[in-house]
Amino acid sequence: MSRPATVETEAGGVSGGLSRALRRPAWYVVYGVVLAASLVTAVVLWMFEGLSSGHMAGLVFSGVVYLVLGAAFVVVPLLGRVRGAELAGLTVPGGGSTGVLALWMVRFVLTLGLVAAAFPVLAIAALAGGVSIGTFVVALGVVVLELAVLTALVVGLAVLAARTALGVLLGYAAVAVLAVVTLVAAPLVGTVKDVTETVTTIPSEYDEESETVVCLDPVVTTEVTATALPNWVVLVLNPFVVVGDAAAGDVDEYGQPRDWFGTVATDLRQAHTPVPIERLDDECGENATGPLPEHPVAQLGAPLWYVGLAVHVVLGAGVLAAAVLVQRRRAGATRSA
């Protein structure tokens, strides 16, 4: 009678598989490339941030986060190269486990190394200012969840395919659908909605007698424009959009985003429920002698990231569960034979 699988036995299988994977120099090359790319990206974005006079203070952090997520979408599908011997080596003896979950855990930990490689740059970018603690924690937390889903999807498809080349191909196909097709399809299946824009203009004119600039009374114009907006249901399925919408929140005194997270979130939420736009066009500036209208504060709208993340979790868990069932049947058929 076979003894039940214990947590220690399972952990041993995972640690052993991880140890074997880390003996390959290729992983250290990948982590080094991610670190170098993060440094270069941070320097370039820091220079651009300086040109923007600090308006996009969180640009460096958000840019490096998206770089790490993009690197994962390039590297993780290669983990779809699953060999039968590797899967068998992770199977818990006598426990009835197929080794699929252990394989997913090994792949997931290896993928987390991408975040660890870029973490020093992310920490410095956050400490440099412009990034709140909430944004830092939420951004990295959602990235980790997306990486868990991505590795589950890739491992599950690879086990179902049962062929190394086909597993890698399916992994890249899944990545392409999530990261690229959603962005392309969202505008194509978008809708036209009315967007209200109110502009307060403070005109001025030159007084020849006093040789000064005189401010005139404010002029308020409101215009409703039919605007083509992307389909938010498709857009929210994109992992980059999910991360951006979840981590958005750092804004300036006028409600304008201070990073790419806020820019992405604004586009998504505006596509869902268009928020009236208010602008102040001040032609008078420092020549004003009296109080001017207050500068409007932009409204960000309600978050939608949890919809996309929920779909991703269900998709990844479903594919992984299907792979477990299929592998159990294969193992049973092998024992019967």
C-alpha atoms as one frame of an Amber mdcrd trajectory, in Angstrom:
protein
   0.000   0.000   0.000   1.507   3.287  -1.037   1.969   5.910   1.649   0.298
   9.335   1.267   2.431  12.094  -0.218   3.741  14.478   2.380   4.520  18.161
   2.107   8.194  17.428   2.699   8.275  14.911  -0.150   6.628  17.364  -2.526
   8.967  20.151  -1.460  11.897  17.875  -2.069  10.714  17.280  -5.633  10.343
  21.003  -6.258  13.679  21.911  -4.659  15.420  19.193  -6.612  13.931  20.363
  -9.900  14.821  23.949  -9.099  18.377  22.983  -8.196  18.800  21.167 -11.509
  17.412  24.128 -13.447  19.722  26.616 -11.719  22.772  24.604 -12.712  22.237
  25.860 -16.251  24.281  29.020 -16.970  21.577  30.255 -19.336  19.401  31.400
 -16.443  22.135  33.599 -15.020  22.646  35.102 -18.458  18.915  35.879 -18.657
  18.903  37.461 -15.192  21.990  39.502 -16.058  20.415  40.744 -19.278  17.260
  41.787 -17.396  19.335  43.687 -14.823  21.361  45.440 -17.540  18.228  46.285
 -19.529  16.589  47.657 -16.371  19.558  49.927 -15.724  19.592  51.244 -19.296
  15.829  51.773 -19.266  16.006  53.583 -15.929  18.723  55.965 -17.161  16.872
  56.769 -20.398  13.559  57.340 -18.620  15.274  59.390 -15.907  16.597  61.719
 -18.610  13.137  61.960 -20.171  11.618  62.647 -16.754  14.047  65.528 -16.331
  12.878  66.990 -19.633   9.272  66.770 -18.407  10.190  68.918 -15.364   9.282
  66.134 -12.980   5.656  65.913 -14.146   6.036  62.162 -14.729   7.883  61.484
 -11.471   7.019  57.773 -11.445   8.020  57.203 -15.053  11.208  55.265 -14.237
   9.535  52.824 -11.862   6.549  52.115 -14.095   8.799  51.740 -17.131  11.039
  49.153 -15.449   7.997  47.236 -14.158   6.660  46.989 -17.694  10.117  45.953
 -18.907  10.178  43.042 -16.441   6.680  41.957 -17.452   7.646  42.175 -21.124
  10.792  40.121 -20.511   8.683  37.453 -18.817   6.402  37.269 -21.849   9.455
  36.586 -24.006  11.206  34.098 -21.692   8.364  32.123 -20.080   7.044  30.447
 -23.280  10.476  28.844 -23.644   9.680  27.021 -20.402   7.131  25.072 -22.423
   9.970  22.705 -23.352   8.787  19.944 -21.044  10.449  16.551 -21.369   8.943
  13.347 -20.038  12.021  12.593 -17.951  11.840  15.997 -16.279   8.150  15.541
 -15.471   8.796  12.056 -14.121  11.633  13.349 -11.956   9.234  15.758 -10.214
   6.590  13.122  -9.553   6.170  12.299  -5.875   6.872   8.594  -5.317   3.783
   6.726  -4.141   1.734   9.878  -3.834  -0.228   9.680  -7.038   0.965  13.121
  -8.058   1.598  13.665 -11.748   4.341  16.188 -11.113   2.516  18.888 -13.100
   2.023  21.138 -10.081   5.626  20.638  -9.032   6.725  21.526 -12.545   4.623
  24.707 -12.402   6.168  25.672  -9.052   9.696  25.220 -10.431   8.889  27.298
 -13.499   7.200  29.971 -11.379  10.192  30.366  -9.049  12.523  30.640 -12.034
  10.284  33.351 -13.476  10.312  35.259 -10.175  14.057  35.558 -10.708  13.283
  38.153 -13.381  11.648  40.370 -10.757  14.507  39.722  -8.331  17.063  40.696
 -10.990  15.419  44.059 -11.563  14.484  44.673  -7.918  17.532  46.846  -7.057
  16.637  49.203  -9.915  12.958  49.188  -8.925  13.824  49.975  -5.295  16.130
  52.856  -6.245  13.528  54.268  -8.635  10.880  54.150  -5.904  13.143  55.685
  -3.251  14.124  58.479  -5.641  10.627  59.891  -5.214   7.348  60.055  -7.047
   6.269  56.502  -6.140   4.007  55.836  -3.183   4.325  52.712  -1.047   0.909
  51.599  -2.231   1.882  51.822  -5.882   5.158  49.975  -5.239   3.514  47.080
  -3.387   0.468  46.748  -5.644   2.473  46.940  -8.877   4.920  44.199  -7.847
   2.159  42.121  -6.252   0.012  42.102  -9.389   3.075  41.400 -11.546   3.824
  38.326  -9.401   0.216  37.136  -9.790   0.374  37.627 -13.562   3.637  35.657
 -13.698   2.009  32.825 -11.736  -0.861  32.755 -14.227   1.480  32.951 -17.207
   3.636  30.050 -16.028   0.514  27.994 -15.250  -0.778  28.644 -18.751   2.519
  27.759 -20.421   3.132  24.618 -18.328  -0.451  23.432 -18.768  -0.384  23.853
 -22.543   3.023  22.160 -22.746   1.819  19.099 -20.808  -1.353  18.895 -22.894
   0.674  19.144 -26.105   3.079  16.398 -24.981   5.574  17.621 -27.563   8.423
  20.004 -26.847   8.213  22.141 -29.989   4.413  22.299 -29.913   4.459  23.292
 -26.238   6.726  26.270 -26.942   4.610  27.262 -29.950   1.388  27.165 -27.939
   3.048  29.183 -25.177   4.008  31.966 -27.570   0.542  31.842 -29.137  -1.054
  32.357 -25.715   1.328  35.238 -24.985   0.557  36.849 -28.338  -3.186  36.684
 -27.695  -2.931  38.212 -24.220  -0.309  40.888 -24.869  -0.754  41.818 -28.538
  -4.104  40.696 -29.928  -6.035  42.366 -27.107  -4.387  45.732 -27.826  -5.021
  45.445 -31.564  -8.585  44.143 -31.240  -9.803  46.603 -28.585  -9.991  49.637
 -30.926 -11.345  47.521 -33.795 -14.342  46.374 -31.759 -14.665  49.630 -29.858
 -17.717  51.821 -29.442 -18.573  55.459 -30.042 -19.564  57.349 -26.910 -20.323
  60.979 -26.152 -17.536  62.756 -24.288 -18.238  66.145 -22.718 -15.380  68.631
 -22.679 -15.594  71.955 -20.877 -12.888  74.544 -21.594 -12.494  77.688 -19.491
 -10.494  80.271 -21.423  -9.058  83.382 -19.788  -8.326  85.715 -22.723  -6.118
  88.764 -22.626  -5.455  91.812 -24.793  -2.776  94.446 -25.013  -3.751  97.923
 -23.796  -1.817 100.461 -25.912  -2.488 103.360 -23.540  -1.082 101.676 -20.436
   1.223  99.409 -22.473   0.187  96.439 -20.352  -1.594  93.157 -20.895  -5.155
  93.252 -19.584  -7.021  90.079 -18.564 -10.578  89.741 -19.848 -13.507  87.873
 -18.317 -13.312  84.070 -18.484 -15.155  82.378 -21.357 -16.617  78.927 -20.751
 -17.429  76.637 -23.682 -18.882  73.146 -23.457 -18.802  70.688 -26.326 -20.115
  67.128 -26.567 -18.168  65.042 -29.065 -18.859  61.534 -30.305 -15.551  59.793
 -29.630 -14.402  56.349 -30.761 -13.215  54.495 -27.665 -11.640  51.015 -27.418
 -13.684  48.098 -26.124 -12.891  47.971 -22.418 -13.846  44.282 -22.096 -11.097
  43.323 -24.556  -8.634  45.904 -23.247  -8.899  44.759 -19.625  -7.759  41.259
 -20.660  -4.294  42.617 -21.432  -1.859  41.875 -18.542  -0.056  45.202 -18.998
  -3.379  47.018 -18.675  -4.269  44.974 -15.574  -1.003  45.963 -13.875  -1.379
  49.615 -14.879  -4.992  49.909 -13.733  -4.234  48.194 -10.409  -1.163  50.311
  -9.617  -2.607  53.654 -10.764  -3.102  56.294  -8.109  -0.073  58.572  -8.064
  -1.273  61.877  -9.533  -0.217  65.492  -9.359  -2.198  68.352  -7.824  -4.363
  68.562 -10.924  -5.171  64.853 -11.035  -2.807  64.125 -13.930  -0.939  60.760
 -13.866   2.663  60.785 -12.662   3.536  57.477 -14.337   2.525  55.115 -17.129
   0.224  53.227 -14.771  -2.075  56.225 -14.520  -1.966  56.838 -18.268  -3.000
  53.243 -18.993  -5.693  53.324 -16.314  -7.125  56.562 -17.700  -7.518  55.070
 -21.177  -9.177  51.922 -19.803 -11.577  53.661 -17.430 -12.469  56.319 -19.968
 -13.375  53.536 -22.415 -15.686  52.013 -19.800 -17.372  55.191 -18.532 -16.336
  58.469 -20.186 -15.675  61.092 -17.532 -16.355  64.738 -18.474 -13.110  66.509
 -19.345 -12.394  69.958 -17.920  -9.525  72.151 -19.128  -8.256  75.605 -18.210
  -6.707  77.634 -21.010  -5.010  80.536 -19.244  -3.815  83.192 -21.712  -3.428
  85.749 -18.949  -1.023  84.007 -16.598   1.030  86.209 -14.297  -0.620  89.366
 -15.645  -3.766  88.654 -13.645  -4.592  91.218 -10.970  -7.479  89.314  -9.429
  -8.380  85.716  -8.546  -8.600  83.270 -11.459 -10.846  80.193 -11.739  -9.446
  77.158  -9.991  -7.566  74.698 -12.156  -9.813  71.637 -12.715  -8.753  68.366
 -11.124  -9.024  65.381 -13.462 -11.085  62.409 -12.309  -9.647  58.926 -12.832
 -12.829  56.853 -12.607 -13.463  53.417 -11.093 -10.848  50.637 -11.406 -11.512
  47.565 -13.569  -8.311  45.535 -13.192  -9.907  42.857 -11.028 -12.046  41.760
 -14.001  -9.025  41.008 -16.164  -7.066  39.397 -13.329 -10.008  37.139 -12.450
 -10.261  35.965 -16.066  -6.505  35.300 -16.134  -6.612  33.278 -12.891  -9.544
  31.177 -14.083  -7.847  30.595 -17.443  -4.482  29.627 -15.939  -6.011  27.406
 -13.240  -8.305  25.741 -15.769  -5.500  24.875 -18.188  -3.292  23.622 -15.361
  -6.119  21.484 -13.935  -6.762  19.999 -17.368  -3.060  19.164 -17.680  -3.123
  17.392 -14.293  -6.091  15.242 -15.326  -4.594  14.358 -18.702  -1.236  13.463
 -17.187  -2.927  11.229 -14.596  -4.680   9.330 -17.365  -1.400   8.944 -19.225
   0.300   7.649 -16.080  -2.562   5.216 -15.464  -2.431   3.937 -19.027   1.335
   3.422 -18.731   0.975   1.388 -15.509  -1.822  -0.694 -17.057   0.342  -1.479
 -20.048
